[in-house]
JSON list of C-alpha atoms in Angstrom, two decimals:
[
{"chain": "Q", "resi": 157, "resn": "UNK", "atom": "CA", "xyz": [0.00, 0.00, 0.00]},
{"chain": "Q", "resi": 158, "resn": "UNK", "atom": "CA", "xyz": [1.14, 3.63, -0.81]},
{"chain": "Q", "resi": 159, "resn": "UNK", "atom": "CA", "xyz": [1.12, 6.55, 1.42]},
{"chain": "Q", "resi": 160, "resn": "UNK", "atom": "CA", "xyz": [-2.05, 7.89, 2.94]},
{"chain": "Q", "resi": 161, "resn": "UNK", "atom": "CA", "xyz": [-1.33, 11.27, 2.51]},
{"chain": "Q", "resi": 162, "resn": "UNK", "atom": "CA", "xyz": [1.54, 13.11, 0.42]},
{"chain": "Q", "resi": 163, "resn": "UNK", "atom": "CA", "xyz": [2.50, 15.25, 3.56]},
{"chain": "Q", "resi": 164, "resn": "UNK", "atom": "CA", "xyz": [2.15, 13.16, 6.48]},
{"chain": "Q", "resi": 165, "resn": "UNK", "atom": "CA", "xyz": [0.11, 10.91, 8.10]},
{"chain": "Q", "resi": 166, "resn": "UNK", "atom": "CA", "xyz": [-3.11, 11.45, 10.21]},
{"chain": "Q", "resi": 167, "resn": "UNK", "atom": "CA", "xyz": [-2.05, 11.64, 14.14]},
{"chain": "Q", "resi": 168, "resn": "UNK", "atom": "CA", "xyz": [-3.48, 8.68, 16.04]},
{"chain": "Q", "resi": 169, "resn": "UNK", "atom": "CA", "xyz": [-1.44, 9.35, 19.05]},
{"chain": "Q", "resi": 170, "resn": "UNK", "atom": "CA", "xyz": [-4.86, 9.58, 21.12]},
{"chain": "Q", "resi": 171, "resn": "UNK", "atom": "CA", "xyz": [-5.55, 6.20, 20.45]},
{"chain": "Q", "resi": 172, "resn": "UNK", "atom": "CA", "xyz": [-2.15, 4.73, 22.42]},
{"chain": "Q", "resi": 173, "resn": "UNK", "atom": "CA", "xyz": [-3.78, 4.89, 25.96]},
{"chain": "Q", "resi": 174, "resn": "UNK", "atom": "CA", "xyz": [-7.03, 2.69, 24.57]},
{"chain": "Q", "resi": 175, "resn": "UNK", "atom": "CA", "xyz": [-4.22, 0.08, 22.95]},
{"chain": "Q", "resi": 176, "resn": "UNK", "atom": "CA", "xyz": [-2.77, 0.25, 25.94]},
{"chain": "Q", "resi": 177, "resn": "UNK", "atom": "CA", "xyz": [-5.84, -0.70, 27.67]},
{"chain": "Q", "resi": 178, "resn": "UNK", "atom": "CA", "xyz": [-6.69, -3.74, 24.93]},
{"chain": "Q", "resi": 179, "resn": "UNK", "atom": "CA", "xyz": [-2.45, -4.68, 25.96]},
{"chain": "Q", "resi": 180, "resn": "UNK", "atom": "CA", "xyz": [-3.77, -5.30, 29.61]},
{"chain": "Q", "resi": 181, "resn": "UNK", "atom": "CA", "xyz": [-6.27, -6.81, 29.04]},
{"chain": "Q", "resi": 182, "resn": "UNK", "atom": "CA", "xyz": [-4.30, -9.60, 26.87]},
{"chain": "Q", "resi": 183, "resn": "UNK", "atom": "CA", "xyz": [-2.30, -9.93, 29.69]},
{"chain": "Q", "resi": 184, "resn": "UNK", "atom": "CA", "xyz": [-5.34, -10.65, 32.21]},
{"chain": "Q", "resi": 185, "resn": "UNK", "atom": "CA", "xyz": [-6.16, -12.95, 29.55]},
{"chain": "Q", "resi": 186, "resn": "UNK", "atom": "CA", "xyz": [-3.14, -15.01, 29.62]},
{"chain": "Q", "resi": 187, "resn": "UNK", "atom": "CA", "xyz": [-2.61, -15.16, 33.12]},
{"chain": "Q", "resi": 188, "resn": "UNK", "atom": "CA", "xyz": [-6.49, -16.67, 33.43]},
{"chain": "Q", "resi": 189, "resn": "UNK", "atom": "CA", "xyz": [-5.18, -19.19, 30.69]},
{"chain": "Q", "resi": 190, "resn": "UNK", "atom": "CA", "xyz": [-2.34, -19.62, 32.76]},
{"chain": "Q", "resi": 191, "resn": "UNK", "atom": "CA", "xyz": [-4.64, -20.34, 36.01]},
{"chain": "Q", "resi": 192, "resn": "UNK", "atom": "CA", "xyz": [-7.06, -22.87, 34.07]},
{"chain": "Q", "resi": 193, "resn": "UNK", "atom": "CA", "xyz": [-9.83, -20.28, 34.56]},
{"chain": "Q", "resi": 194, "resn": "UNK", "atom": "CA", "xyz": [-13.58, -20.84, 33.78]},
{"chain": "Q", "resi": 195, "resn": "UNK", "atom": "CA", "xyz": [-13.72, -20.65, 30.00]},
{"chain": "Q", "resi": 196, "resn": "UNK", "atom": "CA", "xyz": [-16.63, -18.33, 29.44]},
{"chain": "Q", "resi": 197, "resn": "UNK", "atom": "CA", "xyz": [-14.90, -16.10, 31.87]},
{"chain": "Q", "resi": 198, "resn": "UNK", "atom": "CA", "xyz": [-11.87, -15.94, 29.50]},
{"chain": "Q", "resi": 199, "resn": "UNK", "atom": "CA", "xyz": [-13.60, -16.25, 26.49]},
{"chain": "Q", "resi": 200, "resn": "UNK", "atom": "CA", "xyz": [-15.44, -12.89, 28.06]},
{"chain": "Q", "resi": 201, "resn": "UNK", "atom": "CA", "xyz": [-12.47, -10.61, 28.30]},
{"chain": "Q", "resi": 202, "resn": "UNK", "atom": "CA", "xyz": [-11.49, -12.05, 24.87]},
{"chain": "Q", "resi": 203, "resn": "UNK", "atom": "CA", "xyz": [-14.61, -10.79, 23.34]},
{"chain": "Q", "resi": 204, "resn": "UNK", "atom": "CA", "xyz": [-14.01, -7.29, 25.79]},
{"chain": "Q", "resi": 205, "resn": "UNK", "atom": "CA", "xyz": [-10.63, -6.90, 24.21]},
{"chain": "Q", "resi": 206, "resn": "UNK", "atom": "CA", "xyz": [-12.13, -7.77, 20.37]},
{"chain": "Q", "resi": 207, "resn": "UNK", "atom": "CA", "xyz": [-14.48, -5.13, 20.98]},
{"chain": "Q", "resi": 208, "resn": "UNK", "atom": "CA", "xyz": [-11.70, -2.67, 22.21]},
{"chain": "Q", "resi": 209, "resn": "UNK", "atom": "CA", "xyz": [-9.81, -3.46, 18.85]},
{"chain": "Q", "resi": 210, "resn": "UNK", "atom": "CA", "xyz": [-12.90, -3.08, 16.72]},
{"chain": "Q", "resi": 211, "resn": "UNK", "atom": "CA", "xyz": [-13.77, 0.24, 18.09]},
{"chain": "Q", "resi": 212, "resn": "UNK", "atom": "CA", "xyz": [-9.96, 1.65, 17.64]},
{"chain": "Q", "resi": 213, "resn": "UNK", "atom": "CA", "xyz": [-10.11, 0.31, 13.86]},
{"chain": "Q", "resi": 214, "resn": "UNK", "atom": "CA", "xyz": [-13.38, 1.94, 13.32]},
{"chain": "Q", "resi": 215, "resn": "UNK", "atom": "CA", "xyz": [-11.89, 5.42, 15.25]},
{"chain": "Q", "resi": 216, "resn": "UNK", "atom": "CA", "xyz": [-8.82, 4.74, 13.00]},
{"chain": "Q", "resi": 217, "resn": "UNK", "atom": "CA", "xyz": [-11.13, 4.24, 9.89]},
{"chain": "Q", "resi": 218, "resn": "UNK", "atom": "CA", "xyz": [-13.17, 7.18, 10.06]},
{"chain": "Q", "resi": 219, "resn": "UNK", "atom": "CA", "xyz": [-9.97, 9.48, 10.14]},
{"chain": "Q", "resi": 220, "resn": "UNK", "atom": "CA", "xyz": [-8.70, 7.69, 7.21]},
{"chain": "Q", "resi": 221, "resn": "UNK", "atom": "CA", "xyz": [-11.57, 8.45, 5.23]},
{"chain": "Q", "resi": 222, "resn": "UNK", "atom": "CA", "xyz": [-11.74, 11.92, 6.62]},
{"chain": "Q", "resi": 223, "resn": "UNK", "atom": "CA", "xyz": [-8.16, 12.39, 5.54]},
{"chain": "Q", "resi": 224, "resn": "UNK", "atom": "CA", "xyz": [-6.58, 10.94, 2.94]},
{"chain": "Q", "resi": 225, "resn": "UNK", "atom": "CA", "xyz": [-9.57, 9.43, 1.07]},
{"chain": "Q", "resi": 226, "resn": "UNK", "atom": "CA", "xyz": [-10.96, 12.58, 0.93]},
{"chain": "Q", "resi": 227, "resn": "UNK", "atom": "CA", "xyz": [-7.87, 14.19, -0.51]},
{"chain": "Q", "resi": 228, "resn": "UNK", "atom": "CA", "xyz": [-7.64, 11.93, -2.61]},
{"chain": "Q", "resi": 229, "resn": "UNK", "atom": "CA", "xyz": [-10.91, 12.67, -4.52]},
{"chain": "Q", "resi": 230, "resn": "UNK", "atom": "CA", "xyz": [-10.55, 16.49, -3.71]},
{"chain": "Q", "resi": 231, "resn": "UNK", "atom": "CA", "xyz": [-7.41, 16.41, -5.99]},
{"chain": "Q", "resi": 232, "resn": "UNK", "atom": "CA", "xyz": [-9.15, 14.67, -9.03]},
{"chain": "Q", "resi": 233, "resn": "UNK", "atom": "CA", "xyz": [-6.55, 12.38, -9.59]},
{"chain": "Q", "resi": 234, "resn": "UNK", "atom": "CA", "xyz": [-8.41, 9.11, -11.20]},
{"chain": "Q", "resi": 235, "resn": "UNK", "atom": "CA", "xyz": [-4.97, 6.98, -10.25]},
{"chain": "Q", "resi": 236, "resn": "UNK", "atom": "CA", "xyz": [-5.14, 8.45, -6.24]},
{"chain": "Q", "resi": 237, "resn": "UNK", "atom": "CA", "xyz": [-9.15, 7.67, -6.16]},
{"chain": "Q", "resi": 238, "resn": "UNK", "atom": "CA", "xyz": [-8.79, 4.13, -7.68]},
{"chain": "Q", "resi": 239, "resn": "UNK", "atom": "CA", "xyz": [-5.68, 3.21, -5.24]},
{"chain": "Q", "resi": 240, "resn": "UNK", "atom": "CA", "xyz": [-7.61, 4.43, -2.62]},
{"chain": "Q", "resi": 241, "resn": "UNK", "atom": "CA", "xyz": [-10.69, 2.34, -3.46]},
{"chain": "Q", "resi": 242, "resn": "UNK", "atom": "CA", "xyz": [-8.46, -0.73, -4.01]},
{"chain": "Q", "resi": 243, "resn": "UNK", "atom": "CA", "xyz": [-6.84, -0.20, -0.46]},
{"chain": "Q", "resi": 244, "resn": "UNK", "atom": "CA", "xyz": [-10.58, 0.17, 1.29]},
{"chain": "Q", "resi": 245, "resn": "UNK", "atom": "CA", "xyz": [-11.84, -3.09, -1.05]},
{"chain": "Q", "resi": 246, "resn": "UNK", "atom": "CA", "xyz": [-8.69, -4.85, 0.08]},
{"chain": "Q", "resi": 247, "resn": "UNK", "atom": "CA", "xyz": [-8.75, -4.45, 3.88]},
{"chain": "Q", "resi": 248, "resn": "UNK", "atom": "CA", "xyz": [-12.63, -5.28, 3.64]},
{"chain": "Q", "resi": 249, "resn": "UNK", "atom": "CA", "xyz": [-11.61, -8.36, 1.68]},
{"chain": "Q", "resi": 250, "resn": "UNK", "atom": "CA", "xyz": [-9.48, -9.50, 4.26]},
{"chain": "Q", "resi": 251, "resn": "UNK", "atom": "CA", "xyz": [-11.92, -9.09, 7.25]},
{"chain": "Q", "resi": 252, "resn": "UNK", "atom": "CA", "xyz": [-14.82, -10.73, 5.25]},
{"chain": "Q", "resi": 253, "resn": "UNK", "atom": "CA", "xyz": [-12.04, -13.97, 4.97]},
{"chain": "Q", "resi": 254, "resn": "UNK", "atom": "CA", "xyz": [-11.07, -13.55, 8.39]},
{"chain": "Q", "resi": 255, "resn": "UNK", "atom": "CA", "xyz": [-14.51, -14.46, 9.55]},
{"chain": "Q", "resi": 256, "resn": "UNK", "atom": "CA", "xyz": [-15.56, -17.17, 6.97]},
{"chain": "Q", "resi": 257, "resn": "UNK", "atom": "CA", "xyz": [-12.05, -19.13, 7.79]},
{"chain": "Q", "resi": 258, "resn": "UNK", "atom": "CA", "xyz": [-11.47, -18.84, 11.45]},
{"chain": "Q", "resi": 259, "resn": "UNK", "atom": "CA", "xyz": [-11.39, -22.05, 13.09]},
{"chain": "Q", "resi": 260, "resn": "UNK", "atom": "CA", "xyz": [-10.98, -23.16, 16.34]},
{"chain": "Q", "resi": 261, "resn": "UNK", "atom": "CA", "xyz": [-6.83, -24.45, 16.79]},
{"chain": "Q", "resi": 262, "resn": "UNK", "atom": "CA", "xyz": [-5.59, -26.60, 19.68]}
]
């Protein structure tokens, strides 16, 4: 993938303390795996943490469309838009496979 934006990109620095956050939590989580803890009660904070991530992708989303898509299309360049379009179809791609693969590993 090419660079968002031509002059830099978008600051997500306000997003480090919610990683941070979704980092602890992992760590909770592995130290219940570590402890043989309930299932459901781990599989819980997993779906807590999946949530976290979900809702910093979707902050981190929104900026990128804010930003450099719309550049982008503001600067009429047909080869900017399409790579743009080809980057959003791409990472949607991915996530659609993501789901209809996943399988439970031992």
């Amino acid at each position: 993938m090419e660079d968002c934006c031509e002059s830099k990109h978008p600051d997500y620095s306000k997003l480090i303390p919610r990683i941070n956050r979704a980092i602890g939590q992992l760590g909770g989580i592995k130290k219940m795996i570590e402890e043989r803890r309930y299932c459901p009660e781990i599989i819980m904070q997993l779906r807590a943490v999946g949530s976290a991530c979900q809702s910093i992708e979707t902050t981190m989303l929104q900026k990128h469309l804010e930003s450099c898509v719309t550049l982008a299309f503001q600067s009429n360049d047909s080869n900017s838009q399409k790579e743009k379009i080809r980057e959003l179809t791409n990472l949607y791609k991915r996530k659609s496979a993501t789901y209809v693969s996943s399988e439970i590993h031992e």
